[in-house]
Coordinates of C-alpha atoms in Angstrom, one line a residue:
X1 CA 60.5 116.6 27.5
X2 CA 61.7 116.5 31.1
X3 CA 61.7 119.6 33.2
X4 CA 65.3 121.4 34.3
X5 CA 65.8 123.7 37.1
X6 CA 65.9 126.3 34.7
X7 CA 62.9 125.9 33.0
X8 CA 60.3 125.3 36.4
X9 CA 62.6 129.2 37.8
X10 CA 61.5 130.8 34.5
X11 CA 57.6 129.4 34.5
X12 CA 55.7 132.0 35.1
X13 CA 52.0 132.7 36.5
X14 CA 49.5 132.9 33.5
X15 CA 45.8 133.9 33.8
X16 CA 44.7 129.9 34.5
X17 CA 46.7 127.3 35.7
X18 CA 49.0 125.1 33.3
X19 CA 51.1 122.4 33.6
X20 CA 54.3 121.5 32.7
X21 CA 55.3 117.8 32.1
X22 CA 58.3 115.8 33.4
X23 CA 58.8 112.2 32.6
X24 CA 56.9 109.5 34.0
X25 CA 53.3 111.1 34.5
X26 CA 55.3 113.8 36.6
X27 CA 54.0 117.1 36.2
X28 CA 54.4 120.8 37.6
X29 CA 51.1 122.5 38.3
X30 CA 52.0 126.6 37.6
X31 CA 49.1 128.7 39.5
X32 CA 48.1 131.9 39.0
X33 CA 49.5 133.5 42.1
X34 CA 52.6 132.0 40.7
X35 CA 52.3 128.8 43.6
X36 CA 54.3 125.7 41.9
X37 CA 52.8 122.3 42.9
X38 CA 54.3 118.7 42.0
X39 CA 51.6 116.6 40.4
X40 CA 52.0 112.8 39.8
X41 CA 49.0 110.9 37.5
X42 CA 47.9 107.1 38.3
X43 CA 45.6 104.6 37.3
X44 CA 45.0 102.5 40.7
X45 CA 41.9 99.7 39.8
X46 CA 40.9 101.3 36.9
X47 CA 40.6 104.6 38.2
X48 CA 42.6 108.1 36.8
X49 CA 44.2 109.7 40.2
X50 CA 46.2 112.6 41.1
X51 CA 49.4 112.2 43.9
X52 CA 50.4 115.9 45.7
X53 CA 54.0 115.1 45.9
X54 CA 54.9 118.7 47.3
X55 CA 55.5 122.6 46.9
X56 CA 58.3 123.8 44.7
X57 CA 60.7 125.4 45.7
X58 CA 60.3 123.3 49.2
X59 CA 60.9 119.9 47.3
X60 CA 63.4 119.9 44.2
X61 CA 63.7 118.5 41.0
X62 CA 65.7 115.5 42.4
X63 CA 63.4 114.7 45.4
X64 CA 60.3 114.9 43.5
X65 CA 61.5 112.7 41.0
X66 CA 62.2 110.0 44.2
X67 CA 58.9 110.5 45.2
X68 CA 57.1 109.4 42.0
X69 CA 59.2 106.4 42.0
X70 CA 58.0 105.2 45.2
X71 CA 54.8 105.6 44.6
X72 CA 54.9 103.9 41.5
X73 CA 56.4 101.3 42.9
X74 CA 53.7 101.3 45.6
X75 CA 51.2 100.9 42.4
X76 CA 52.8 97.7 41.0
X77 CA 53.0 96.2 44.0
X78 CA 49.2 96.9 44.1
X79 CA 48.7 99.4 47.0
X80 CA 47.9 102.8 46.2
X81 CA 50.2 105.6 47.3
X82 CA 47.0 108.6 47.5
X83 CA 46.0 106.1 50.6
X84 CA 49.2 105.2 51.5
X85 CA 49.9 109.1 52.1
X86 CA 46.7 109.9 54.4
X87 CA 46.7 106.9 56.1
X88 CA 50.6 108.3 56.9
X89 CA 48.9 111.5 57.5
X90 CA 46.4 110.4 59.8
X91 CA 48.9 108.7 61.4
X92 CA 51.2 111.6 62.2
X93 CA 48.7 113.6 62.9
X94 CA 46.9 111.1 65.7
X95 CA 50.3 110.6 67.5
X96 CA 51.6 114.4 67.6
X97 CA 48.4 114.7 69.2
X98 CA 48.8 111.9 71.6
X99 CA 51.5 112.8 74.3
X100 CA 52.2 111.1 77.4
X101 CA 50.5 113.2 79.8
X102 CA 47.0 112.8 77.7
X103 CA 47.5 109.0 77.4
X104 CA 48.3 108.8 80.7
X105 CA 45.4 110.7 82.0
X106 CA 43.4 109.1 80.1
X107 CA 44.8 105.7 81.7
X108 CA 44.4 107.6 85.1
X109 CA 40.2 107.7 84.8
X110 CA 40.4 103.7 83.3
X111 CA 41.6 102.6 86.5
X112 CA 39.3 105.2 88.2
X113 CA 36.4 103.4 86.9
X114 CA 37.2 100.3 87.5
X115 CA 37.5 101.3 91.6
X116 CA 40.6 101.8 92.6
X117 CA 41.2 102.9 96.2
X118 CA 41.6 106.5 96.7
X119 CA 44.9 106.3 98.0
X120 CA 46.2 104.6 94.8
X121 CA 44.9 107.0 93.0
X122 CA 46.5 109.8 94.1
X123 CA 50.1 107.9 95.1
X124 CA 49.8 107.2 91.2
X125 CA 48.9 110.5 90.2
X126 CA 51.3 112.3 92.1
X127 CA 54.0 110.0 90.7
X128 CA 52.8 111.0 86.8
X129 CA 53.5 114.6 88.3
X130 CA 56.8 113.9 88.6
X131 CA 57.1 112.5 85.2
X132 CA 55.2 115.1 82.8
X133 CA 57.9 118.3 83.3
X134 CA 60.1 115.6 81.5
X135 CA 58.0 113.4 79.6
X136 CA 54.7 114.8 79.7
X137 CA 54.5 116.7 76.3
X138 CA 56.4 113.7 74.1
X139 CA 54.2 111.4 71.9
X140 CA 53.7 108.1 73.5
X141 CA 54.8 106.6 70.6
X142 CA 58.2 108.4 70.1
X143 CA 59.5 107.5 74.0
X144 CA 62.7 106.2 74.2
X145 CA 64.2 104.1 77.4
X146 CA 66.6 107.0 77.9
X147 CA 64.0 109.2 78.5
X148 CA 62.1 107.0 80.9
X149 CA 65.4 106.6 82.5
X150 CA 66.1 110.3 82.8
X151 CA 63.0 110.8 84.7
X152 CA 63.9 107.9 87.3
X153 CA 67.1 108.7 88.3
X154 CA 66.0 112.3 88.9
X155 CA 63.2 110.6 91.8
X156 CA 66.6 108.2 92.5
X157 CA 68.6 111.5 93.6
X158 CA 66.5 112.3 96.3
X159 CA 67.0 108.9 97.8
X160 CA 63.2 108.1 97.2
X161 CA 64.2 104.5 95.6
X162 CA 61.0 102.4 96.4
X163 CA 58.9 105.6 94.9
X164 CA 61.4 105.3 92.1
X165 CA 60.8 101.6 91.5
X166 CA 56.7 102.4 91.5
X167 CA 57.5 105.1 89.2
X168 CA 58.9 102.6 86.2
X169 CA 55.8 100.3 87.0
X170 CA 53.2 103.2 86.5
X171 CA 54.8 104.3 83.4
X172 CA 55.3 101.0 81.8
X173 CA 51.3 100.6 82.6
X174 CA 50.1 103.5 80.8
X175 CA 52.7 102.8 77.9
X176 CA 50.8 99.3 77.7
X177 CA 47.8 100.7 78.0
X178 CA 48.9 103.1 75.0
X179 CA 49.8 99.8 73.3
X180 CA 46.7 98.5 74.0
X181 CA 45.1 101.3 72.4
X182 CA 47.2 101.8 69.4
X183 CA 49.0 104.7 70.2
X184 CA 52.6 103.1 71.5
X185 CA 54.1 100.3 69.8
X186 CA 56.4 99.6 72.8
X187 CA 56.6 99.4 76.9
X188 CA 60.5 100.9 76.9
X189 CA 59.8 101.2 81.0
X190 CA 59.9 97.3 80.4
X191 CA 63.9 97.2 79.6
X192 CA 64.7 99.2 82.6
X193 CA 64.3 96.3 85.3
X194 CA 67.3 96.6 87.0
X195 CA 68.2 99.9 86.1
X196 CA 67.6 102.0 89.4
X197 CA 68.5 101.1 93.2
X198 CA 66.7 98.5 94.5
X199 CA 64.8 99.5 97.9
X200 CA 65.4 97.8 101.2
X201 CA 62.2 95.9 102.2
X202 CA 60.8 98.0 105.3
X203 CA 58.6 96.0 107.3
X204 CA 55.7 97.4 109.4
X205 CA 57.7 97.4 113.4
X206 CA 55.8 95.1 115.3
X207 CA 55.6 93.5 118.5
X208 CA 55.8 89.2 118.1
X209 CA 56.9 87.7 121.4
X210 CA 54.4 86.5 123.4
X211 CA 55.6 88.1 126.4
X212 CA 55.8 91.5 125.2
X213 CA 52.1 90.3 123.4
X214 CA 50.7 90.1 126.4
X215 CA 52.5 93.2 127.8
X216 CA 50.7 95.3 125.5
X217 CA 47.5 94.1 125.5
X218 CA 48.0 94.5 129.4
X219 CA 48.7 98.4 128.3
X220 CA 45.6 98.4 126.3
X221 CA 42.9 97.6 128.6
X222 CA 44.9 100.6 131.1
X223 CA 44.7 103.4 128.2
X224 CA 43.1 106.1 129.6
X225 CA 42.7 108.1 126.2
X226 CA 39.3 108.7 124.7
X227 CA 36.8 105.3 125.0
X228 CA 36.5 104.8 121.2
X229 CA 39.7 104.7 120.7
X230 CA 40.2 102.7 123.7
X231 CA 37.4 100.4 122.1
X232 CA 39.3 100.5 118.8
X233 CA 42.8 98.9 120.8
X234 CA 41.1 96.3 122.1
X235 CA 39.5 95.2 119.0
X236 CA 42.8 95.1 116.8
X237 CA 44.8 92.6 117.3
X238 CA 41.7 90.3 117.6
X239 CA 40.5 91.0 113.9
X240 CA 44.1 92.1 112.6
X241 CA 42.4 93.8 109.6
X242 CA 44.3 96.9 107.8
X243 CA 44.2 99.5 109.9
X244 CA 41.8 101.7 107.1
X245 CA 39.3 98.9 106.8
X246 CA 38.8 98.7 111.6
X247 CA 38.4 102.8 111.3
X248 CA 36.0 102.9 108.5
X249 CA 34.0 99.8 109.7
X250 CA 30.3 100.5 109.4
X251 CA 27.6 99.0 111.5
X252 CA 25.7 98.0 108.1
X253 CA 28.3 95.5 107.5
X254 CA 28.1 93.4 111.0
X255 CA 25.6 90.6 110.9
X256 CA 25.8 89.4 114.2
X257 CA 23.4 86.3 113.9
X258 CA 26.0 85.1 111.8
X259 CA 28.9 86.3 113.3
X260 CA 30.6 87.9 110.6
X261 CA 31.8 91.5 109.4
X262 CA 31.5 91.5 105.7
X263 CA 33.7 94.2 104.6
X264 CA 33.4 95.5 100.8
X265 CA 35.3 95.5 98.2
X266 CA 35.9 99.4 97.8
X267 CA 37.3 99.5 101.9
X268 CA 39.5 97.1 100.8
X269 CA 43.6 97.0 99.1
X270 CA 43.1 94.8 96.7
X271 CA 39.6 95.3 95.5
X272 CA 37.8 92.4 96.7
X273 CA 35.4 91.9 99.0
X274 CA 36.4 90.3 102.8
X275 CA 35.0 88.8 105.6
X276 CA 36.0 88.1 109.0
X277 CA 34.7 85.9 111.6
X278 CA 33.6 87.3 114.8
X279 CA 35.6 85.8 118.0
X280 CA 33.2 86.0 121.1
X281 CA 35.5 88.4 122.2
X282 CA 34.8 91.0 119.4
X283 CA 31.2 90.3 119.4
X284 CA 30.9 91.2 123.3
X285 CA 33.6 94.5 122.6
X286 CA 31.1 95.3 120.1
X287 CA 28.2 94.7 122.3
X288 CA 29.5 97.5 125.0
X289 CA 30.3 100.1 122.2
X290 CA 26.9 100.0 120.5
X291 CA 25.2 102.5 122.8
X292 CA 28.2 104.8 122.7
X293 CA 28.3 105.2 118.9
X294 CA 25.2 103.2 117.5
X295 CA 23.5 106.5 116.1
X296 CA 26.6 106.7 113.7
X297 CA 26.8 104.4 110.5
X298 CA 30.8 104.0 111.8
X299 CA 32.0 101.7 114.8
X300 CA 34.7 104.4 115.5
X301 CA 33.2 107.5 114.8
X302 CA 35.9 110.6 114.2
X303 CA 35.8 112.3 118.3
X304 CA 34.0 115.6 116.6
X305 CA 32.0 114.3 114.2
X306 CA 29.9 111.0 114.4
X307 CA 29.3 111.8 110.6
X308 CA 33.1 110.9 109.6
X309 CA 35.3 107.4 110.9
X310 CA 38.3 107.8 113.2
X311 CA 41.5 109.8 111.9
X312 CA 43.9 107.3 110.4
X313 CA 46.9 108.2 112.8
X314 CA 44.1 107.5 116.0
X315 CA 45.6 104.3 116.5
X316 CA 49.0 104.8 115.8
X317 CA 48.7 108.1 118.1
X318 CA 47.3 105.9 121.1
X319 CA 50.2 103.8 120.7
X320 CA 52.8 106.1 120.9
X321 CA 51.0 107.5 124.1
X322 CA 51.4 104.2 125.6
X323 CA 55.1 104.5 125.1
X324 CA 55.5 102.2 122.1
X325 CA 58.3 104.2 119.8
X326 CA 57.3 103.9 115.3
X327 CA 60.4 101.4 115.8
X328 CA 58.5 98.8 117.9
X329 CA 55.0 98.8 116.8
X330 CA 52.9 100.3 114.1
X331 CA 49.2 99.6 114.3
X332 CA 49.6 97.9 110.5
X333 CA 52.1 95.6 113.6
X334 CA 49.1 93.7 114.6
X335 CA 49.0 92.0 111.4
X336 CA 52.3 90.7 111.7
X337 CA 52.0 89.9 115.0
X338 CA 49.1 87.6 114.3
X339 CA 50.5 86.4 111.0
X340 CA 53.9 85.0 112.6
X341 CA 51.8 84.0 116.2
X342 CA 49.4 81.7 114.1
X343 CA 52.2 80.6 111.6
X344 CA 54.1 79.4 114.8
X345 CA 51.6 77.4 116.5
X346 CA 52.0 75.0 113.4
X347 CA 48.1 73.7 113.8
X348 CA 46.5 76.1 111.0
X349 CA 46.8 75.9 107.4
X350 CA 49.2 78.7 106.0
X351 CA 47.0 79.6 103.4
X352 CA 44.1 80.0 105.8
X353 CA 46.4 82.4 107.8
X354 CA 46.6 84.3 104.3
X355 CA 42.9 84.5 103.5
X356 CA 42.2 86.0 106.7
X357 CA 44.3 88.5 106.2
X358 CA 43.4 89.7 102.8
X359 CA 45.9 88.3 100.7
X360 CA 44.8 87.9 97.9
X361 CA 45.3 85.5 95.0
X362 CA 45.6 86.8 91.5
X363 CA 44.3 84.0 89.7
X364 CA 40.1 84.7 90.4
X365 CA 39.2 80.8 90.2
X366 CA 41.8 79.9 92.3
X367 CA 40.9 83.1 94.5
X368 CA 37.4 81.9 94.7
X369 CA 38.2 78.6 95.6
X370 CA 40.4 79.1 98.7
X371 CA 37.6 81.2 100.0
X372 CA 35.3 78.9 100.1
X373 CA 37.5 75.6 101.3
X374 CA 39.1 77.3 104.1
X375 CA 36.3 79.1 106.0
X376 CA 35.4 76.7 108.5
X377 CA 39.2 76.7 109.7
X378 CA 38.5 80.6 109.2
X379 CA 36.0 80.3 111.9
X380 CA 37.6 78.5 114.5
X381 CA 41.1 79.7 114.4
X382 CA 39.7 83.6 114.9
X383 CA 38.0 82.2 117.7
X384 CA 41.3 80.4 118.9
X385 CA 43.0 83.6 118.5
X386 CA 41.0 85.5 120.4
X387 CA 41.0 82.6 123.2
X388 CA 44.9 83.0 122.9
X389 CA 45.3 86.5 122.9
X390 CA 43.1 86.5 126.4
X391 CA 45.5 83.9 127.7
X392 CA 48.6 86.4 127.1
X393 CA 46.7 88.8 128.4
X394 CA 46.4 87.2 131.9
X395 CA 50.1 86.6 132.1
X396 CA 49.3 82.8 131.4
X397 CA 52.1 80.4 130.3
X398 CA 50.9 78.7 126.9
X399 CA 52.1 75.0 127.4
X400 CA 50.5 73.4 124.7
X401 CA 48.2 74.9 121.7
X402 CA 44.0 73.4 121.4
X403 CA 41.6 74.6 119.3
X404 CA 38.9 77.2 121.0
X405 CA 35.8 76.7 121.4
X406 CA 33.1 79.4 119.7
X407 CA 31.0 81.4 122.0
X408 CA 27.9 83.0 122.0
X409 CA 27.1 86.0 123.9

């Protein structure tokens, strides 16, 4: 006889637990403390089971009865619904504990691992900071564009557009890696492409004229600053490398039979180890500053401690001393200013210029490849650069480009 709303009210608490039927292997389960639990029997591969389909009065009659249904109809189609529910369970449970913030963290010490620089790390951390008061607490899974969107026009507001732009990338990385770990089933940053302001490209100020080339390296060789730093201007533009990897340089890393300064792959941006050939020029610049700082493991040594490299701004702070404003040159300039120098002379293979300056190429074979077929040219155009730089220097008129020839000190 099936059950009314009437008759599961008036059930009452006996000394043991009863039950009382409905239709269709439905059942009430009357405890003693007067608790009223729906019941539903099965046989799944042979076996007698027992569904929980909820706590009267919190699920009616009505619902109850929709809930055998389904199951049963989970049982002919051959899946059992006792799974079904803590697999749903499980489920639920896995992404309420899974938020944004703990994916993202754990995202955070992935990339950690795997030896990102330091400076990344902390631009992308401070970015997820900015993030968590509004996203932080949601379940990765549960997301949605709007939300994403919400958090980037708040960064947009304060004019910060290119941190707003590095902002969707960031979160659409630790959303794929929540994919990639089964915890999001989408990368909603993904559909926002286009969404925010796009940033004006700022270039690094630099100096590109040959005249005004040789005007500052003139201004070099007179700084009358401290003589590492003075060391540390003169060897620049000849090596153009980032301005992080010249203060950090070590002596360890210098192998001057060879002529080369192998730098590794944690000094540099992009991971990956580089090397640089060694104009005579460098090698005899480093030849003089060897007895002033050879008892420290760095080139530049930091002026109060031989123990730490160079402050980052040394260079930039030398330059302003000499009179050159942030709007003329930068000392990340001298990689421009070699980059569209060498491009100009038209003799050098452009994707030579771009291996020496550390550009990598995402595609490891090919990467691996153009390192090794462009070397010699490597060798002899950072030779011809320093030849050429010396040339401006002088004040000399450059009539015609040739290749220089190595030296050997």
């Amino acid at each position: 006889m099936a059950l009314t709303v009437l008759s599961i009210k008036n059930a009452q608490p006996q000394a043991k637990a009863y039950k009382l039927s409905d239709e269709r292997s439905l059942f009430l389960l009357v405890m003693p403390n007067g608790a009223k639990y729906w019941r539903l029997r099965y046989r799944f591969l042979g076996k007698q089971k027992t569904l929980a389909l909820g706590v009267w009065p919190e699920v009616g009659l009505a619902e109850v009865r929709e809930k055998r249904d389904a199951a049963r109809k989970l049982v002919a189609e051959g899946r059992d619904p006792g799974a079904e529910k803590k697999l749903r369970k499980i489920r639920a449970q896995f992404d309420a504990s899974t938020s944004f913030k703990a994916v993202a963290e754990e995202w955070i010490t992935k990339i950690t691992r795997e030896g990102r620089a330091g400076v990344t790390l902390d631009k992308v951390q401070w970015l997820l900071g900015k993030a968590y008061p509004l996203i932080g607490d949601r379940p990765v899974n549960q997301i949605e564009a709007l939300e994403v969107l919400a958090v980037l026009r708040k960064l947009e507001a304060t004019g910060r557009y290119e941190s707003a732009r590095r902002m969707r990338s960031v979160i659409s990385r630790v959303l794929r890696y929540g994919i990639a770990t089964g915890r999001a089933q989408r990368d909603v940053a993904a559909d926002l492409r286009g969404a925010i302001v796009v940033p004006k490209t700022k270039h690094y100020a630099a100096i590109t004229s040959p005249k005004q080339v040789g005007e500052l390296l003139r201004d070099i060789e007179d700084f009358s600053g401290y003589g590492i730093t003075k060391f540390a201007l003169r060897m620049t533009p000849h090596v153009f490398v980032r301005p992080g990897e010249l203060r950090k340089a070590e002596w360890a890393e210098f192998d001057f039979e060879r002529a080369v300064w192998s730098i590794p792959a944690d000094k540099m941006k992009m991971r990956w180890p580089h090397q640089v050939p060694l104009s005579s020029q460098v090698l005899e610049l480093l030849d003089k500053v060897r007895p002033l700082t050879g008892h420290s493991p760095y080139v530049f040594p930091a002026c109060h401690s031989w123990k730490r490299p160079m402050s980052e701004n040394t260079i930039t702070l030398a330059l302003r001393r000499m009179g050159y404003g942030q709007e003329q040159m930068t000392a990340h300039g001298f990689r421009a200013m070699a980059a569209t120098l060498l491009n100009e002379m038209g003799i050098w293979n452009p994707d030579a210029i771009e291996r020496q300056l550390a550009h990598m190429e995402n595609n490891g074979v090919r990467r691996a490849y153009a390192r090794g077929q462009y070397w010699d040219e490597r060798v002899r155009m950072m030779q011809h650069w320093s030849d050429y730089l010396d040339l401006l220097r002088s004040g000399g008129q450059v009539l015609s480009v040739e290749f220089g020839q190595r030296r050997r000190i």
